[in-house]
Every structure is written in C-alpha cells, then in structure tokens.
Amino acid sequence: MNTDNNTGSEITLQSSQYMLHGFPVLGVPDEGRAVKYFSLNPFLPNAQNRCPIECAYCVCHQDRDWHHYPQNFQDVSAPVDLLDLLLDRIFATQEGQKGFPISLCDYSDPFIPAHRERVLSILDALIDRKAANMVYITTKVHPGQSFLERLKTTLERPHSLRVTVFVSLPPLKPGYEQASIESRVQLLQDLVNLGIPCCWYLRPLVEEWFDETLMWQLARTLLPHVSRHVILSGLVMSEEIEASLLKQELIVPEWDRTQPGRKQYLSLEFESKLRSILSSVASEQNISLGPVMGHRLCGTNGNHAYGCLICAKQNRYCQLFQLHHYGEAIAAEDNQRLKTLLRQDSVKLGLSLQPEPSTEECQ
C-alpha cells in the first residue's frame, strides 16, 4: 500500500483504486476488474457532491462503505491540489501516456451543480498538460444552456483531447430510474446543435426492464439528431445492486454470480430486436443509420473521425477501429479481413498512428 500525505489528507493505493478517506478518487486500468480506463473522481461524496438521482441499478450500490453514508464525509477535507495529484498519477502510467480514456466523476453525475465547475477545471487542466486522451462525460442531467455554451468554449481551446458526452437514456419501465426523460432528450438535441461531441447511450440494460413503446418513441425523436452516435450496453450486477432492486420490489434479472461487478452483456436476440427497431425507424424517416456501437470507447471514437466496421465474429460494432489510432491489431482469429480493410483505410486517411493499442475488451 502506497501513501501520500498532503495537507493532512491520506491517499492510499488499494489494488487498482486510489482512496481518500475510504472513497475511490481515482481508479486505474486493471485486468482483474476488466476496467480499461481511468475513473477520475477528485472530490469526496458528501451531501453536495453525491449523485442525487438514485437509480435502482446504480453500480455505486455495491460500494457500501461510502455510497449510502455521505454524512461520513462532512467533517473531512480533500487536498486543495487533489486534481493535480491525481493527474500526476494518471500520466505517470503507460496507459495515461498512451491516451487511455479518462472518465469524469463516475461516482456521481458530472453535470449536477456541484461538479459543473469541476468538469471545466479538469478539461482545462488536461488541455494545459497537452494531454491526448479520450474523455468520457456520462450523465443523466441537463446542466443548462449557459453551462453547455461554456463547455463549448472550453472545447474550442486548441487541444488534442477526444471528449464525448454520453447521455444515458435507456427505455425502461417505471421505477428503475428517476431522471427526466424529457430533459435528457433535450440535452442530446442541445449538444448536437452546439457541435459538442455526444452519444445516445441507449444501454437498455436488461430485457426484463425494457419498455418497447418508449423505445420506439425515443428512436423516432432522437435518430434525426444522433443517427451515427448510438451505443448499446448491458448491466453491471452485484449482490448489493440485487438488494437495492429487491428493496424497491423491482425485477432482478438473471446474472452470472461468479462475475459480480462485471457487465452482463445483452443477449444476441435482445440486441437484434433493438437494432431492428433502430433500423426500422431510420428507414421510415429516410435516415442513414451509422454504426450502432457496443461500448463508450467506440462512441468516443465515432465522434473523432475514426471509422468503425462490423465485427464478423460477434455481428456487432466493436473496437477494431483501434487500428486507426494505435496502429496495431487486436488479437482475433477470424477478423483478419476487417483488419486489412482498417489498415488500408488508415493509410488513405493519413492518420498518425501510435505504437500500441488499447487493451479494452471488444464487447
């Protein structure tokens, strides 16, 4: 265990998490946890900073030591230079230097009032460091037009970051989340109008919660704006999340109990149904539907000029685009033809290739 002392605070490295007063202020890429990005949370989860949305399936439910106890952080403080300390740790790693993704304020919502200035400060700090990482901003909150305009101004600074706002908007039956559907629809429309890179993080999670009528409605409303920026995703389950669902008398989906804390992927049949709805709406509205992607890595990539090809092995869009950015193939026995096409395309586009690919899983 490594310890840093700064202004009376302790930051300790436990496995792949840097902890401050028991809260994970920085998660680093880790094979054991199947995490291939940095989770940057430069705050403490007191009543102000804690996410107020309370989704029944929130991954934070499994972090029992802090998620339900914001009062425990009222009388402790973070170092004034916490952000710089954490960025130093990111860029001391090979993954940080190679541009692995950095996800902002994962253990809350980056667009709630307490984090808005923080998000801008993080982006400014990354730009000042001349960083070239992907940046994930995943939210269910519309922060207001004035903030979005400030975010646009920040992103107009000369920089090499690849920032994408992921608006999490799954078509779920009532009870699983409380965030306004209307405000998230408006957020996506406003982001597109301002030219801020964004994705519809469709993530229907599990079939048992799926509201098909709402899915058709959202597809018809949103595809005219984000037809090339749609992402599917499954659900992270654990015993704590199951307990949260049971407490609220909600459906507990089947999940692999040998893999707590890992994403449960969509069944091929359910995913096919979702893609069929998207394709049908695109056809009826005469819209060109872009790659319906399977991960935030693909989503960020799709916003920053690297192409995506369908993966013959899984019949879904995947991270083979990494060849465009990193210049090396991902091991996959039956994808050689696609890799060849990607290499040809990368030469045609004249992309500057880095020496090594991300190790994020193709799911």
mmCIF file of C-alpha atoms in Angstrom:
data_model
loop_
_atom_site.group_PDB
_atom_site.id
_atom_site.type_symbol
_atom_site.label_atom_id
_atom_site.label_comp_id
_atom_site.label_asym_id
_atom_site.label_seq_id
_atom_site.Cartn_x
_atom_site.Cartn_y
_atom_site.Cartn_z
ATOM 1 C CA MET A 1 0.000 0.000 0.000
ATOM 2 C CA ASN A 2 1.361 3.384 -1.034
ATOM 3 C CA THR A 3 0.545 6.503 0.964
ATOM 4 C CA ASP A 4 0.804 10.183 0.091
ATOM 5 C CA ASN A 5 0.403 12.869 2.737
ATOM 6 C CA ASN A 6 -0.811 16.281 1.653
ATOM 7 C CA THR A 7 -2.460 18.990 3.748
ATOM 8 C CA GLY A 8 -3.417 16.432 6.368
ATOM 9 C CA SER A 9 -5.072 14.007 3.947
ATOM 10 C CA GLU A 10 -4.072 10.486 3.005
ATOM 11 C CA ILE A 11 -4.330 8.997 -0.456
ATOM 12 C CA THR A 12 -3.790 5.248 -0.414
ATOM 13 C CA LEU A 13 -3.471 2.843 -3.318
ATOM 14 C CA GLN A 14 -5.589 -0.256 -2.748
ATOM 15 C CA SER A 15 -5.466 -2.715 -5.621
ATOM 16 C CA SER A 16 -6.366 -0.528 -8.627
ATOM 17 C CA GLN A 17 -8.035 2.281 -6.645
ATOM 18 C CA TYR A 18 -6.528 5.386 -5.101
ATOM 19 C CA MET A 19 -8.595 6.014 -1.957
ATOM 20 C CA LEU A 20 -9.106 9.202 0.044
ATOM 21 C CA HIS A 21 -10.894 8.753 3.388
ATOM 22 C CA GLY A 22 -12.244 5.470 2.013
ATOM 23 C CA PHE A 23 -13.559 6.951 -1.256
ATOM 24 C CA PRO A 24 -12.129 5.921 -4.670
ATOM 25 C CA VAL A 25 -10.873 9.236 -6.055
ATOM 26 C CA LEU A 26 -9.035 7.506 -8.908
ATOM 27 C CA GLY A 27 -9.429 4.097 -10.482
ATOM 28 C CA VAL A 28 -6.713 2.939 -12.859
ATOM 29 C CA PRO A 29 -6.848 0.367 -15.683
ATOM 30 C CA ASP A 30 -6.903 -3.110 -14.221
ATOM 31 C CA GLU A 31 -7.151 -6.541 -15.818
ATOM 32 C CA GLY A 32 -8.694 -8.183 -12.768
ATOM 33 C CA ARG A 33 -11.634 -5.777 -12.703
ATOM 34 C CA ALA A 34 -11.928 -5.682 -16.520
ATOM 35 C CA VAL A 35 -11.550 -1.891 -16.341
ATOM 36 C CA LYS A 36 -9.526 -0.319 -19.139
ATOM 37 C CA TYR A 37 -9.963 3.370 -18.347
ATOM 38 C CA PHE A 38 -9.213 5.862 -15.588
ATOM 39 C CA SER A 39 -12.103 6.766 -13.289
ATOM 40 C CA LEU A 40 -11.326 10.309 -12.070
ATOM 41 C CA ASN A 41 -13.352 11.497 -9.053
ATOM 42 C CA PRO A 42 -11.499 14.476 -7.498
ATOM 43 C CA PHE A 43 -13.998 15.092 -4.695
ATOM 44 C CA LEU A 44 -15.490 13.486 -1.595
ATOM 45 C CA PRO A 45 -19.072 12.145 -1.704
ATOM 46 C CA ASN A 46 -20.706 14.451 0.832
ATOM 47 C CA ALA A 47 -24.332 15.553 0.552
ATOM 48 C CA GLN A 48 -23.425 18.145 -2.083
ATOM 49 C CA ASN A 49 -21.187 16.012 -4.309
ATOM 50 C CA ARG A 50 -23.108 12.769 -4.077
ATOM 51 C CA CYS A 51 -25.319 11.833 -7.026
ATOM 52 C CA PRO A 52 -28.960 12.690 -6.170
ATOM 53 C CA ILE A 53 -30.581 10.613 -8.917
ATOM 54 C CA GLU A 54 -30.685 7.282 -7.024
ATOM 55 C CA CYS A 55 -31.099 4.843 -9.924
ATOM 56 C CA ALA A 56 -32.159 1.468 -8.592
ATOM 57 C CA TYR A 57 -29.425 -0.314 -10.569
ATOM 58 C CA CYS A 58 -26.586 2.168 -9.874
ATOM 59 C CA VAL A 59 -23.190 0.484 -9.699
ATOM 60 C CA CYS A 60 -22.445 2.624 -6.638
ATOM 61 C CA HIS A 61 -24.779 0.446 -4.562
ATOM 62 C CA GLN A 62 -22.028 -2.163 -4.378
ATOM 63 C CA ASP A 63 -19.722 0.379 -2.674
ATOM 64 C CA ARG A 64 -21.386 0.040 0.703
ATOM 65 C CA ASP A 65 -18.624 1.841 2.616
ATOM 66 C CA TRP A 66 -19.444 5.273 1.199
ATOM 67 C CA HIS A 67 -22.405 5.376 -1.180
ATOM 68 C CA HIS A 68 -25.119 5.403 1.484
ATOM 69 C CA TYR A 69 -23.191 7.473 4.024
ATOM 70 C CA PRO A 70 -22.477 10.977 2.706
ATOM 71 C CA GLN A 71 -22.681 12.267 6.285
ATOM 72 C CA ASN A 72 -19.399 10.475 6.997
ATOM 73 C CA PHE A 73 -17.590 12.955 4.758
ATOM 74 C CA GLN A 74 -18.960 16.170 6.220
ATOM 75 C CA ASP A 75 -16.004 16.712 8.571
ATOM 76 C CA VAL A 76 -13.137 15.590 6.327
ATOM 77 C CA SER A 77 -11.478 17.536 3.540
ATOM 78 C CA ALA A 78 -9.647 16.864 0.310
ATOM 79 C CA PRO A 79 -6.277 18.407 -0.569
ATOM 80 C CA VAL A 80 -6.661 21.684 -2.424
ATOM 81 C CA ASP A 81 -4.405 20.255 -5.130
ATOM 82 C CA LEU A 82 -6.208 16.900 -5.330
ATOM 83 C CA LEU A 83 -6.847 17.173 -9.081
ATOM 84 C CA ASP A 84 -3.170 17.797 -9.832
ATOM 85 C CA LEU A 85 -2.151 14.911 -7.560
ATOM 86 C CA LEU A 86 -4.462 12.533 -9.391
ATOM 87 C CA LEU A 87 -3.480 13.738 -12.861
ATOM 88 C CA ASP A 88 0.169 13.229 -11.894
ATOM 89 C CA ARG A 89 -0.671 9.598 -11.131
ATOM 90 C CA ILE A 90 -2.529 9.129 -14.407
ATOM 91 C CA PHE A 91 0.333 10.436 -16.518
ATOM 92 C CA ALA A 92 2.944 8.510 -14.576
ATOM 93 C CA THR A 93 1.445 5.349 -16.102
ATOM 94 C CA GLN A 94 1.979 3.953 -19.591
ATOM 95 C CA GLU A 95 -1.799 3.862 -20.105
ATOM 96 C CA GLY A 96 -2.126 7.540 -19.281
ATOM 97 C CA GLN A 97 0.688 8.465 -21.628
ATOM 98 C CA LYS A 98 -0.805 6.353 -24.438
ATOM 99 C CA GLY A 99 -4.146 8.139 -24.299
ATOM 100 C CA PHE A 100 -6.312 5.612 -22.469
ATOM 101 C CA PRO A 101 -9.768 7.031 -21.639
ATOM 102 C CA ILE A 102 -10.402 9.173 -18.566
ATOM 103 C CA SER A 103 -13.964 9.072 -17.219
ATOM 104 C CA LEU A 104 -15.036 12.096 -15.162
ATOM 105 C CA CYS A 105 -16.954 11.941 -11.864
ATOM 106 C CA ASP A 106 -18.112 8.345 -12.302
ATOM 107 C CA TYR A 107 -19.294 8.041 -8.699
ATOM 108 C CA SER A 108 -21.741 10.886 -9.087
ATOM 109 C CA ASP A 109 -23.055 12.710 -12.150
ATOM 110 C CA PRO A 110 -20.631 15.173 -13.773
ATOM 111 C CA PHE A 111 -23.415 17.567 -14.749
ATOM 112 C CA ILE A 112 -25.040 18.099 -11.335
ATOM 113 C CA PRO A 113 -24.395 21.633 -9.978
ATOM 114 C CA ALA A 114 -21.601 20.555 -7.614
ATOM 115 C CA HIS A 115 -19.490 19.152 -10.463
ATOM 116 C CA ARG A 116 -20.013 21.572 -13.340
ATOM 117 C CA GLU A 117 -17.120 23.898 -12.495
ATOM 118 C CA ARG A 118 -15.065 20.828 -11.624
ATOM 119 C CA VAL A 119 -15.597 19.337 -15.073
ATOM 120 C CA LEU A 120 -14.421 22.544 -16.760
ATOM 121 C CA SER A 121 -11.408 22.687 -14.437
ATOM 122 C CA ILE A 122 -10.479 19.095 -15.286
ATOM 123 C CA LEU A 123 -10.713 19.759 -19.015
ATOM 124 C CA ASP A 124 -8.650 22.936 -18.675
ATOM 125 C CA ALA A 125 -6.019 21.061 -16.663
ATOM 126 C CA LEU A 126 -5.831 18.274 -19.265
ATOM 127 C CA ILE A 127 -5.529 20.799 -22.074
ATOM 128 C CA ASP A 128 -2.799 22.663 -20.176
ATOM 129 C CA ARG A 129 -0.906 19.378 -19.875
ATOM 130 C CA LYS A 130 -1.264 18.835 -23.620
ATOM 131 C CA ALA A 131 -2.977 15.508 -22.966
ATOM 132 C CA ALA A 132 -4.350 13.487 -25.882
ATOM 133 C CA ASN A 133 -6.673 11.109 -24.029
ATOM 134 C CA MET A 134 -10.223 10.111 -24.727
ATOM 135 C CA VAL A 135 -12.513 11.702 -22.110
ATOM 136 C CA TYR A 136 -15.865 10.236 -21.042
ATOM 137 C CA ILE A 137 -18.551 12.504 -19.565
ATOM 138 C CA THR A 138 -21.526 10.232 -18.769
ATOM 139 C CA THR A 139 -24.654 11.960 -17.498
ATOM 140 C CA LYS A 140 -28.415 11.896 -16.946
ATOM 141 C CA VAL A 141 -28.674 15.622 -16.128
ATOM 142 C CA HIS A 142 -29.191 18.645 -18.373
ATOM 143 C CA PRO A 143 -26.784 21.243 -16.912
ATOM 144 C CA GLY A 144 -28.459 24.213 -18.600
ATOM 145 C CA GLN A 145 -27.765 26.038 -21.835
ATOM 146 C CA SER A 146 -25.333 28.522 -20.329
ATOM 147 C CA PHE A 147 -23.105 25.750 -18.994
ATOM 148 C CA LEU A 148 -23.171 23.918 -22.321
ATOM 149 C CA GLU A 149 -22.039 27.111 -24.022
ATOM 150 C CA ARG A 150 -19.162 27.387 -21.532
ATOM 151 C CA LEU A 151 -18.281 23.750 -22.201
ATOM 152 C CA LYS A 152 -18.255 24.509 -25.923
ATOM 153 C CA THR A 153 -15.923 27.457 -25.295
ATOM 154 C CA THR A 154 -13.566 25.226 -23.310
ATOM 155 C CA LEU A 155 -13.518 22.650 -26.093
ATOM 156 C CA GLU A 156 -12.738 25.377 -28.621
ATOM 157 C CA ARG A 157 -9.345 25.838 -26.977
ATOM 158 C CA PRO A 158 -6.584 24.233 -29.072
ATOM 159 C CA HIS A 159 -6.236 20.706 -27.704
ATOM 160 C CA SER A 160 -5.721 17.032 -28.564
ATOM 161 C CA LEU A 161 -8.356 15.523 -26.265
ATOM 162 C CA ARG A 162 -11.215 13.435 -27.629
ATOM 163 C CA VAL A 163 -14.115 14.412 -25.383
ATOM 164 C CA THR A 164 -17.586 12.880 -25.688
ATOM 165 C CA VAL A 165 -20.713 13.474 -23.602
ATOM 166 C CA PHE A 166 -22.636 10.217 -23.172
ATOM 167 C CA VAL A 167 -26.284 10.891 -22.372
ATOM 168 C CA SER A 168 -27.543 7.782 -20.596
ATOM 169 C CA LEU A 169 -31.145 7.304 -21.680
ATOM 170 C CA PRO A 170 -32.415 3.726 -21.541
ATOM 171 C CA PRO A 171 -36.053 2.893 -22.430
ATOM 172 C CA LEU A 172 -37.037 1.417 -19.078
ATOM 173 C CA LYS A 173 -40.290 0.620 -17.347
ATOM 174 C CA PRO A 174 -41.153 2.883 -14.387
ATOM 175 C CA GLY A 175 -39.249 2.542 -11.110
ATOM 176 C CA TYR A 176 -35.705 1.827 -12.263
ATOM 177 C CA GLU A 177 -34.573 5.436 -12.566
ATOM 178 C CA GLN A 178 -35.997 8.849 -11.734
ATOM 179 C CA ALA A 179 -34.105 11.151 -14.111
ATOM 180 C CA SER A 180 -36.261 13.162 -16.511
ATOM 181 C CA ILE A 181 -36.584 11.598 -19.946
ATOM 182 C CA GLU A 182 -37.608 14.913 -21.491
ATOM 183 C CA SER A 183 -34.574 16.779 -20.182
ATOM 184 C CA ARG A 184 -32.202 14.101 -21.495
ATOM 185 C CA VAL A 185 -33.811 14.219 -24.926
ATOM 186 C CA GLN A 186 -33.363 17.991 -24.879
ATOM 187 C CA LEU A 187 -29.768 17.619 -23.724
ATOM 188 C CA LEU A 188 -28.900 15.451 -26.708
ATOM 189 C CA GLN A 189 -30.556 17.902 -29.066
ATOM 190 C CA ASP A 190 -28.757 20.859 -27.468
ATOM 191 C CA LEU A 191 -25.369 19.117 -27.575
ATOM 192 C CA VAL A 192 -25.819 18.362 -31.275
ATOM 193 C CA ASN A 193 -26.896 21.938 -32.010
ATOM 194 C CA LEU A 194 -23.796 23.294 -30.251
ATOM 195 C CA GLY A 195 -21.479 20.857 -32.010
ATOM 196 C CA ILE A 196 -20.344 19.210 -28.764
ATOM 197 C CA PRO A 197 -19.437 15.547 -29.436
ATOM 198 C CA CYS A 198 -22.107 13.339 -27.855
ATOM 199 C CA CYS A 199 -23.738 9.916 -27.982
ATOM 200 C CA TRP A 200 -27.110 8.456 -27.126
ATOM 201 C CA TYR A 201 -26.033 5.917 -24.510
ATOM 202 C CA LEU A 202 -29.064 3.741 -25.162
ATOM 203 C CA ARG A 203 -27.948 0.992 -22.779
ATOM 204 C CA PRO A 204 -31.267 -0.868 -22.339
ATOM 205 C CA LEU A 205 -29.556 -2.885 -19.604
ATOM 206 C CA VAL A 206 -31.782 -5.980 -19.456
ATOM 207 C CA GLU A 207 -34.797 -7.225 -21.395
ATOM 208 C CA GLU A 208 -36.950 -7.654 -18.275
ATOM 209 C CA TRP A 209 -36.978 -3.865 -17.738
ATOM 210 C CA PHE A 210 -37.397 -2.892 -21.383
ATOM 211 C CA ASP A 211 -40.249 -0.558 -22.418
ATOM 212 C CA GLU A 212 -40.688 -1.191 -26.141
ATOM 213 C CA THR A 213 -43.209 1.617 -26.635
ATOM 214 C CA LEU A 214 -40.788 4.102 -25.124
ATOM 215 C CA MET A 215 -38.000 2.684 -27.278
ATOM 216 C CA TRP A 216 -39.944 3.402 -30.465
ATOM 217 C CA GLN A 217 -40.782 6.894 -29.220
ATOM 218 C CA LEU A 218 -37.178 7.726 -28.322
ATOM 219 C CA ALA A 219 -35.852 6.329 -31.590
ATOM 220 C CA ARG A 220 -38.255 8.462 -33.628
ATOM 221 C CA THR A 221 -37.372 11.557 -31.606
ATOM 222 C CA LEU A 222 -33.605 11.140 -31.380
ATOM 223 C CA LEU A 223 -32.384 9.393 -34.524
ATOM 224 C CA PRO A 224 -32.724 12.562 -36.631
ATOM 225 C CA HIS A 225 -30.103 14.078 -34.293
ATOM 226 C CA VAL A 226 -27.823 11.167 -33.335
ATOM 227 C CA SER A 227 -28.234 8.515 -36.030
ATOM 228 C CA ARG A 228 -24.485 7.885 -36.123
ATOM 229 C CA HIS A 229 -23.932 8.070 -32.379
ATOM 230 C CA VAL A 230 -25.928 5.305 -30.683
ATOM 231 C CA ILE A 231 -24.442 2.892 -28.129
ATOM 232 C CA LEU A 232 -25.920 -0.281 -26.658
ATOM 233 C CA SER A 233 -24.810 -1.568 -23.282
ATOM 234 C CA GLY A 234 -25.658 -4.133 -20.651
ATOM 235 C CA LEU A 235 -25.881 -4.039 -16.876
ATOM 236 C CA VAL A 236 -23.363 -4.325 -14.057
ATOM 237 C CA MET A 237 -24.752 -6.566 -11.317
ATOM 238 C CA SER A 238 -23.695 -7.454 -7.787
ATOM 239 C CA GLU A 239 -25.368 -8.678 -4.621
ATOM 240 C CA GLU A 240 -25.666 -5.091 -3.404
ATOM 241 C CA ILE A 241 -27.397 -3.992 -6.605
ATOM 242 C CA GLU A 242 -29.693 -7.008 -6.351
ATOM 243 C CA ALA A 243 -30.560 -5.978 -2.781
ATOM 244 C CA SER A 244 -31.379 -2.454 -3.994
ATOM 245 C CA LEU A 245 -33.739 -3.851 -6.628
ATOM 246 C CA LEU A 246 -35.433 -6.211 -4.174
ATOM 247 C CA LYS A 247 -35.891 -3.432 -1.630
ATOM 248 C CA GLN A 248 -37.821 -1.450 -4.235
ATOM 249 C CA GLU A 249 -39.769 -4.540 -5.380
ATOM 250 C CA LEU A 250 -38.234 -4.375 -8.847
ATOM 251 C CA ILE A 251 -37.320 -7.255 -11.142
ATOM 252 C CA VAL A 252 -33.928 -8.825 -10.520
ATOM 253 C CA PRO A 253 -32.575 -10.103 -13.831
ATOM 254 C CA GLU A 254 -30.643 -13.329 -14.146
ATOM 255 C CA TRP A 255 -26.932 -12.671 -13.802
ATOM 256 C CA ASP A 256 -23.662 -14.517 -13.536
ATOM 257 C CA ARG A 257 -22.930 -14.618 -9.808
ATOM 258 C CA THR A 258 -19.354 -15.640 -10.492
ATOM 259 C CA GLN A 259 -18.818 -12.228 -12.120
ATOM 260 C CA PRO A 260 -20.046 -9.591 -9.616
ATOM 261 C CA GLY A 261 -19.187 -6.050 -10.614
ATOM 262 C CA ARG A 262 -18.756 -7.004 -14.279
ATOM 263 C CA LYS A 263 -21.063 -6.052 -17.097
ATOM 264 C CA GLN A 264 -23.726 -8.586 -18.056
ATOM 265 C CA TYR A 265 -23.907 -8.391 -21.830
ATOM 266 C CA LEU A 266 -27.101 -8.241 -23.850
ATOM 267 C CA SER A 267 -28.370 -11.460 -25.327
ATOM 268 C CA LEU A 268 -27.974 -11.677 -29.093
ATOM 269 C CA GLU A 269 -31.752 -11.996 -29.505
ATOM 270 C CA PHE A 270 -32.464 -8.870 -27.469
ATOM 271 C CA GLU A 271 -29.721 -6.909 -29.163
ATOM 272 C CA SER A 272 -31.075 -7.956 -32.557
ATOM 273 C CA LYS A 273 -34.520 -6.688 -31.558
ATOM 274 C CA LEU A 274 -33.099 -3.311 -30.543
ATOM 275 C CA ARG A 275 -31.132 -2.969 -33.748
ATOM 276 C CA SER A 276 -34.245 -3.891 -35.738
ATOM 277 C CA ILE A 277 -36.233 -1.078 -34.092
ATOM 278 C CA LEU A 278 -33.459 1.422 -34.806
ATOM 279 C CA SER A 279 -33.193 0.245 -38.409
ATOM 280 C CA SER A 280 -36.950 0.410 -38.911
ATOM 281 C CA VAL A 281 -37.151 3.973 -37.603
ATOM 282 C CA ALA A 282 -34.167 5.021 -39.714
ATOM 283 C CA SER A 283 -35.855 3.532 -42.781
ATOM 284 C CA GLU A 284 -39.239 5.171 -42.141
ATOM 285 C CA GLN A 285 -37.541 8.565 -41.620
ATOM 286 C CA ASN A 286 -35.107 8.097 -44.521
ATOM 287 C CA ILE A 287 -32.137 8.463 -42.160
ATOM 288 C CA SER A 288 -28.730 6.874 -42.666
ATOM 289 C CA LEU A 289 -28.134 4.850 -39.526
ATOM 290 C CA GLY A 290 -24.481 4.768 -38.579
ATOM 291 C CA PRO A 291 -22.728 2.029 -36.606
ATOM 292 C CA VAL A 292 -24.767 1.077 -33.543
ATOM 293 C CA MET A 293 -21.880 0.618 -31.171
ATOM 294 C CA GLY A 294 -21.246 -1.589 -28.166
ATOM 295 C CA HIS A 295 -19.010 0.476 -25.903
ATOM 296 C CA ARG A 296 -18.059 4.017 -24.902
ATOM 297 C CA LEU A 297 -14.656 3.515 -26.493
ATOM 298 C CA CYS A 298 -16.408 3.075 -29.842
ATOM 299 C CA GLY A 299 -18.662 6.022 -29.095
ATOM 300 C CA THR A 300 -15.794 8.392 -28.428
ATOM 301 C CA ASN A 301 -14.005 7.083 -31.472
ATOM 302 C CA GLY A 302 -17.043 7.655 -33.658
ATOM 303 C CA ASN A 303 -17.071 11.320 -32.687
ATOM 304 C CA HIS A 304 -13.454 11.866 -33.599
ATOM 305 C CA ALA A 305 -13.083 10.729 -37.203
ATOM 306 C CA TYR A 306 -12.008 7.097 -36.895
ATOM 307 C CA GLY A 307 -14.211 4.660 -38.739
ATOM 308 C CA CYS A 308 -15.930 1.592 -37.279
ATOM 309 C CA LEU A 309 -16.508 -1.720 -39.087
ATOM 310 C CA ILE A 310 -18.853 -4.530 -38.192
ATOM 311 C CA CYS A 311 -17.158 -7.370 -36.348
ATOM 312 C CA ALA A 312 -17.692 -10.633 -38.217
ATOM 313 C CA LYS A 313 -17.132 -12.655 -35.076
ATOM 314 C CA GLN A 314 -19.813 -11.018 -32.934
ATOM 315 C CA ASN A 315 -22.021 -9.456 -35.611
ATOM 316 C CA ARG A 316 -21.793 -6.123 -33.835
ATOM 317 C CA TYR A 317 -19.714 -2.970 -33.968
ATOM 318 C CA CYS A 318 -16.575 -3.235 -31.897
ATOM 319 C CA GLN A 319 -13.205 -1.706 -31.125
ATOM 320 C CA LEU A 320 -11.406 -2.781 -34.292
ATOM 321 C CA PHE A 321 -11.151 0.940 -35.061
ATOM 322 C CA GLN A 322 -8.254 0.980 -32.617
ATOM 323 C CA LEU A 323 -6.037 0.115 -35.566
ATOM 324 C CA HIS A 324 -6.732 3.596 -36.843
ATOM 325 C CA HIS A 325 -5.409 5.218 -33.719
ATOM 326 C CA TYR A 326 -2.860 2.813 -32.290
ATOM 327 C CA GLY A 327 -1.670 1.066 -35.439
ATOM 328 C CA GLU A 328 -1.671 -2.490 -34.098
ATOM 329 C CA ALA A 329 -4.149 -5.315 -34.451
ATOM 330 C CA ILE A 330 -6.291 -6.683 -31.661
ATOM 331 C CA ALA A 331 -5.906 -10.432 -31.369
ATOM 332 C CA ALA A 332 -8.899 -12.102 -33.025
ATOM 333 C CA GLU A 333 -8.584 -15.199 -35.183
ATOM 334 C CA ASP A 334 -11.367 -14.504 -37.644
ATOM 335 C CA ASN A 335 -11.085 -10.743 -38.123
ATOM 336 C CA GLN A 336 -8.087 -10.575 -40.454
ATOM 337 C CA ARG A 337 -10.092 -9.289 -43.418
ATOM 338 C CA LEU A 338 -11.503 -6.442 -41.359
ATOM 339 C CA LYS A 339 -8.067 -5.600 -40.020
ATOM 340 C CA THR A 340 -6.743 -5.411 -43.556
ATOM 341 C CA LEU A 341 -9.533 -3.035 -44.512
ATOM 342 C CA LEU A 342 -8.851 -0.892 -41.474
ATOM 343 C CA ARG A 343 -5.173 -0.680 -42.291
ATOM 344 C CA GLN A 344 -5.947 0.347 -45.866
ATOM 345 C CA ASP A 345 -8.402 2.952 -44.642
ATOM 346 C CA SER A 346 -5.947 4.307 -42.082
ATOM 347 C CA VAL A 347 -3.348 4.843 -44.801
ATOM 348 C CA LYS A 348 -5.945 6.526 -47.008
ATOM 349 C CA LEU A 349 -6.943 8.902 -44.214
ATOM 350 C CA GLY A 350 -3.321 9.674 -43.412
ATOM 351 C CA LEU A 351 -3.786 9.110 -39.678
ATOM 352 C CA SER A 352 -0.901 9.433 -37.258
ATOM 353 C CA LEU A 353 -0.503 6.021 -35.640
ATOM 354 C CA GLN A 354 0.705 5.350 -32.109
ATOM 355 C CA PRO A 355 2.751 2.251 -31.231
ATOM 356 C CA GLU A 356 0.322 0.247 -29.084
ATOM 357 C CA PRO A 357 -3.420 -0.443 -28.948
ATOM 358 C CA SER A 358 -5.710 -0.040 -26.003
ATOM 359 C CA THR A 359 -6.358 -3.332 -24.222
ATOM 360 C CA GLU A 360 -10.024 -2.539 -23.656
ATOM 361 C CA GLU A 361 -12.153 -5.552 -24.423
ATOM 362 C CA CYS A 362 -14.137 -5.729 -27.635
ATOM 363 C CA GLN A 363 -17.650 -6.035 -26.214
#
